[in-house]
Amino acid sequence: MKFPEFDANLSVNSHDFLVFEPKCSFDLILGNDFLVKIGLKIHLDTLELEWLGKKIPMNSRFSKDRLSAAVDSCLVEREDDDLQNYLDCFAVALGDSTYDEMNVDQAIRENCAHLTESQQKDLRSLLFKHFKLFDGTLHTYNGPKMDIELQDGARPVHRRAYPTPRVHLKTFKTELLRLVEIGVLEK
């Protein structure tokens, strides 16, 4: 989805939208969850919308200028390399990672009420059988050696690293340092 009134090159690609087809005089109705997520501010005192530092007047008509801008925006593509501020608008709160031992009985009680008593008992038995997977620590795989065979003519693929929003950098660095400390990663 693009908002050409604010910037013809930016688009929103990571939100689930509900589509309906009743008779309506508006071409689009956005919910508060979406507006908060992208950081769009509604100034009712001045009847303006503000997004990424740009203010525009509220408008309920789809004028020729808006139609032209919408068509133009569909024709413009742009690399994401300089969109760090834009990506920060989509950042959701991240807490520090916690690796606590799983409380099997509590997990079943809180998440498995839909199972019969017999099924819950079987699940409890299975989880305790493999409790090492849920004890909150990392382990080394000690099973048989595995080989991954590549198809003939397969070529390695390189992709640009996914950017970390600045609001998550502290949490991200804390987790990286923790992984270095416990030997999962090396500096």
mmCIF file with all atom_site columns, N, CA, C and O in Angstrom, residues 21 35 38 49 71 78 84 90 97-98 107 112 123 129 135 140 151 155 165 184:
data_model
loop_
_atom_site.group_PDB
_atom_site.id
_atom_site.type_symbol
_atom_site.label_atom_id
_atom_site.label_alt_id
_atom_site.label_comp_id
_atom_site.label_asym_id
_atom_site.label_entity_id
_atom_site.label_seq_id
_atom_site.pdbx_PDB_ins_code
_atom_site.Cartn_x
_atom_site.Cartn_y
_atom_site.Cartn_z
_atom_site.occupancy
_atom_site.B_iso_or_equiv
_atom_site.pdbx_formal_charge
_atom_site.auth_seq_id
_atom_site.auth_comp_id
_atom_site.auth_asym_id
_atom_site.auth_atom_id
_atom_site.pdbx_PDB_model_num
ATOM 1  N N  . GLU A 1 21  ? -16.707 -4.738  0.872   1.00 0.00 ? 21  GLU A N  1
ATOM 2  C CA . GLU A 1 21  ? -17.223 -4.073  -0.313  1.00 0.00 ? 21  GLU A CA 1
ATOM 3  C C  . GLU A 1 21  ? -18.615 -3.474  -0.120  1.00 0.00 ? 21  GLU A C  1
ATOM 4  O O  . GLU A 1 21  ? -19.461 -3.602  -0.991  1.00 0.00 ? 21  GLU A O  1
ATOM 5  N N  . LEU A 1 35  ? -2.673  2.934   12.000  1.00 0.00 ? 35  LEU A N  1
ATOM 6  C CA . LEU A 1 35  ? -2.158  4.299   12.094  1.00 0.00 ? 35  LEU A CA 1
ATOM 7  C C  . LEU A 1 35  ? -1.099  4.420   13.178  1.00 0.00 ? 35  LEU A C  1
ATOM 8  O O  . LEU A 1 35  ? -0.067  5.073   12.994  1.00 0.00 ? 35  LEU A O  1
ATOM 9  N N  . ILE A 1 38  ? 2.272   2.662   11.992  1.00 0.00 ? 38  ILE A N  1
ATOM 10 C CA . ILE A 1 38  ? 3.136   3.395   11.059  1.00 0.00 ? 38  ILE A CA 1
ATOM 11 C C  . ILE A 1 38  ? 3.517   4.775   11.578  1.00 0.00 ? 38  ILE A C  1
ATOM 12 O O  . ILE A 1 38  ? 4.333   5.456   10.976  1.00 0.00 ? 38  ILE A O  1
ATOM 13 N N  . LEU A 1 49  ? -3.033  15.668  8.658   1.00 0.00 ? 49  LEU A N  1
ATOM 14 C CA . LEU A 1 49  ? -2.417  14.372  8.919   1.00 0.00 ? 49  LEU A CA 1
ATOM 15 C C  . LEU A 1 49  ? -0.912  14.563  8.846   1.00 0.00 ? 49  LEU A C  1
ATOM 16 O O  . LEU A 1 49  ? -0.424  15.300  7.987   1.00 0.00 ? 49  LEU A O  1
ATOM 17 N N  . VAL A 1 71  ? -1.412  6.891   -9.317  1.00 0.00 ? 71  VAL A N  1
ATOM 18 C CA . VAL A 1 71  ? -0.919  6.180   -10.501 1.00 0.00 ? 71  VAL A CA 1
ATOM 19 C C  . VAL A 1 71  ? 0.596   6.304   -10.586 1.00 0.00 ? 71  VAL A C  1
ATOM 20 O O  . VAL A 1 71  ? 1.299   5.324   -10.819 1.00 0.00 ? 71  VAL A O  1
ATOM 21 N N  . ARG A 1 78  ? 11.726  1.791   -5.478  1.00 0.00 ? 78  ARG A N  1
ATOM 22 C CA . ARG A 1 78  ? 12.895  2.362   -4.816  1.00 0.00 ? 78  ARG A CA 1
ATOM 23 C C  . ARG A 1 78  ? 13.545  1.306   -3.928  1.00 0.00 ? 78  ARG A C  1
ATOM 24 O O  . ARG A 1 78  ? 12.865  0.505   -3.319  1.00 0.00 ? 78  ARG A O  1
ATOM 25 N N  . GLN A 1 84  ? 15.788  3.575   6.960   1.00 0.00 ? 84  GLN A N  1
ATOM 26 C CA . GLN A 1 84  ? 15.865  3.203   8.368   1.00 0.00 ? 84  GLN A CA 1
ATOM 27 C C  . GLN A 1 84  ? 14.804  3.923   9.199   1.00 0.00 ? 84  GLN A C  1
ATOM 28 O O  . GLN A 1 84  ? 14.131  3.310   10.016  1.00 0.00 ? 84  GLN A O  1
ATOM 29 N N  . PHE A 1 90  ? 7.598   0.738   11.934  1.00 0.00 ? 90  PHE A N  1
ATOM 30 C CA . PHE A 1 90  ? 6.958   -0.565  11.998  1.00 0.00 ? 90  PHE A CA 1
ATOM 31 C C  . PHE A 1 90  ? 7.496   -1.421  13.141  1.00 0.00 ? 90  PHE A C  1
ATOM 32 O O  . PHE A 1 90  ? 7.075   -2.550  13.307  1.00 0.00 ? 90  PHE A O  1
ATOM 33 N N  . SER A 1 97  ? 15.476  -11.305 25.752  1.00 0.00 ? 97  SER A N  1
ATOM 34 C CA . SER A 1 97  ? 15.235  -12.741 25.674  1.00 0.00 ? 97  SER A CA 1
ATOM 35 C C  . SER A 1 97  ? 15.330  -13.354 27.063  1.00 0.00 ? 97  SER A C  1
ATOM 36 O O  . SER A 1 97  ? 16.195  -12.982 27.849  1.00 0.00 ? 97  SER A O  1
ATOM 37 N N  . THR A 1 98  ? 14.433  -14.257 27.338  1.00 0.00 ? 98  THR A N  1
ATOM 38 C CA . THR A 1 98  ? 14.506  -15.001 28.594  1.00 0.00 ? 98  THR A CA 1
ATOM 39 C C  . THR A 1 98  ? 14.519  -16.481 28.244  1.00 0.00 ? 98  THR A C  1
ATOM 40 O O  . THR A 1 98  ? 13.775  -16.932 27.382  1.00 0.00 ? 98  THR A O  1
ATOM 41 N N  . ALA A 1 107 ? 2.275   -24.837 31.497  1.00 0.00 ? 107 ALA A N  1
ATOM 42 C CA . ALA A 1 107 ? 2.106   -24.669 30.049  1.00 0.00 ? 107 ALA A CA 1
ATOM 43 C C  . ALA A 1 107 ? 0.896   -25.446 29.550  1.00 0.00 ? 107 ALA A C  1
ATOM 44 O O  . ALA A 1 107 ? 0.107   -24.944 28.738  1.00 0.00 ? 107 ALA A O  1
ATOM 45 N N  . CYS A 1 112 ? -3.590  -25.719 26.885  1.00 0.00 ? 112 CYS A N  1
ATOM 46 C CA . CYS A 1 112 ? -4.134  -26.966 26.331  1.00 0.00 ? 112 CYS A CA 1
ATOM 47 C C  . CYS A 1 112 ? -5.490  -27.342 26.913  1.00 0.00 ? 112 CYS A C  1
ATOM 48 O O  . CYS A 1 112 ? -5.829  -28.531 26.994  1.00 0.00 ? 112 CYS A O  1
ATOM 49 N N  . LEU A 1 123 ? 0.556   -35.663 26.507  1.00 0.00 ? 123 LEU A N  1
ATOM 50 C CA . LEU A 1 123 ? 1.426   -34.536 26.175  1.00 0.00 ? 123 LEU A CA 1
ATOM 51 C C  . LEU A 1 123 ? 2.427   -34.289 27.299  1.00 0.00 ? 123 LEU A C  1
ATOM 52 O O  . LEU A 1 123 ? 3.618   -34.084 27.055  1.00 0.00 ? 123 LEU A O  1
ATOM 53 N N  . LYS A 1 129 ? 9.549   -36.565 28.729  1.00 0.00 ? 129 LYS A N  1
ATOM 54 C CA . LYS A 1 129 ? 10.478  -37.492 28.086  1.00 0.00 ? 129 LYS A CA 1
ATOM 55 C C  . LYS A 1 129 ? 11.598  -36.718 27.383  1.00 0.00 ? 129 LYS A C  1
ATOM 56 O O  . LYS A 1 129 ? 12.748  -37.147 27.350  1.00 0.00 ? 129 LYS A O  1
ATOM 57 N N  . ASP A 1 135 ? 14.639  -27.046 28.975  1.00 0.00 ? 135 ASP A N  1
ATOM 58 C CA . ASP A 1 135 ? 15.217  -26.678 30.268  1.00 0.00 ? 135 ASP A CA 1
ATOM 59 C C  . ASP A 1 135 ? 15.820  -25.279 30.288  1.00 0.00 ? 135 ASP A C  1
ATOM 60 O O  . ASP A 1 135 ? 16.404  -24.855 31.273  1.00 0.00 ? 135 ASP A O  1
ATOM 61 N N  . THR A 1 140 ? 24.544  -29.126 22.778  1.00 0.00 ? 140 THR A N  1
ATOM 62 C CA . THR A 1 140 ? 25.228  -29.536 21.560  1.00 0.00 ? 140 THR A CA 1
ATOM 63 C C  . THR A 1 140 ? 24.561  -30.801 21.026  1.00 0.00 ? 140 THR A C  1
ATOM 64 O O  . THR A 1 140 ? 24.260  -31.709 21.784  1.00 0.00 ? 140 THR A O  1
ATOM 65 N N  . GLN A 1 151 ? 22.361  -29.823 -4.939  1.00 0.00 ? 151 GLN A N  1
ATOM 66 C CA . GLN A 1 151 ? 22.010  -30.242 -6.292  1.00 0.00 ? 151 GLN A CA 1
ATOM 67 C C  . GLN A 1 151 ? 23.116  -29.809 -7.243  1.00 0.00 ? 151 GLN A C  1
ATOM 68 O O  . GLN A 1 151 ? 23.786  -28.788 -7.038  1.00 0.00 ? 151 GLN A O  1
ATOM 69 N N  . ARG A 1 155 ? 23.932  -22.741 -7.133  1.00 0.00 ? 155 ARG A N  1
ATOM 70 C CA . ARG A 1 155 ? 24.779  -21.567 -6.914  1.00 0.00 ? 155 ARG A CA 1
ATOM 71 C C  . ARG A 1 155 ? 24.404  -20.927 -5.589  1.00 0.00 ? 155 ARG A C  1
ATOM 72 O O  . ARG A 1 155 ? 23.227  -20.824 -5.253  1.00 0.00 ? 155 ARG A O  1
ATOM 73 N N  . PRO A 1 165 ? 15.802  -2.229  13.200  1.00 0.00 ? 165 PRO A N  1
ATOM 74 C CA . PRO A 1 165 ? 15.373  -0.865  13.551  1.00 0.00 ? 165 PRO A CA 1
ATOM 75 C C  . PRO A 1 165 ? 16.175  -0.340  14.738  1.00 0.00 ? 165 PRO A C  1
ATOM 76 O O  . PRO A 1 165 ? 16.512  -1.083  15.663  1.00 0.00 ? 165 PRO A O  1
ATOM 77 N N  . VAL A 1 184 ? 27.900  -19.617 21.614  1.00 0.00 ? 184 VAL A N  1
ATOM 78 C CA . VAL A 1 184 ? 27.163  -19.900 20.374  1.00 0.00 ? 184 VAL A CA 1
ATOM 79 C C  . VAL A 1 184 ? 27.782  -19.134 19.207  1.00 0.00 ? 184 VAL A C  1
ATOM 80 O O  . VAL A 1 184 ? 27.899  -19.662 18.106  1.00 0.00 ? 184 VAL A O  1
#
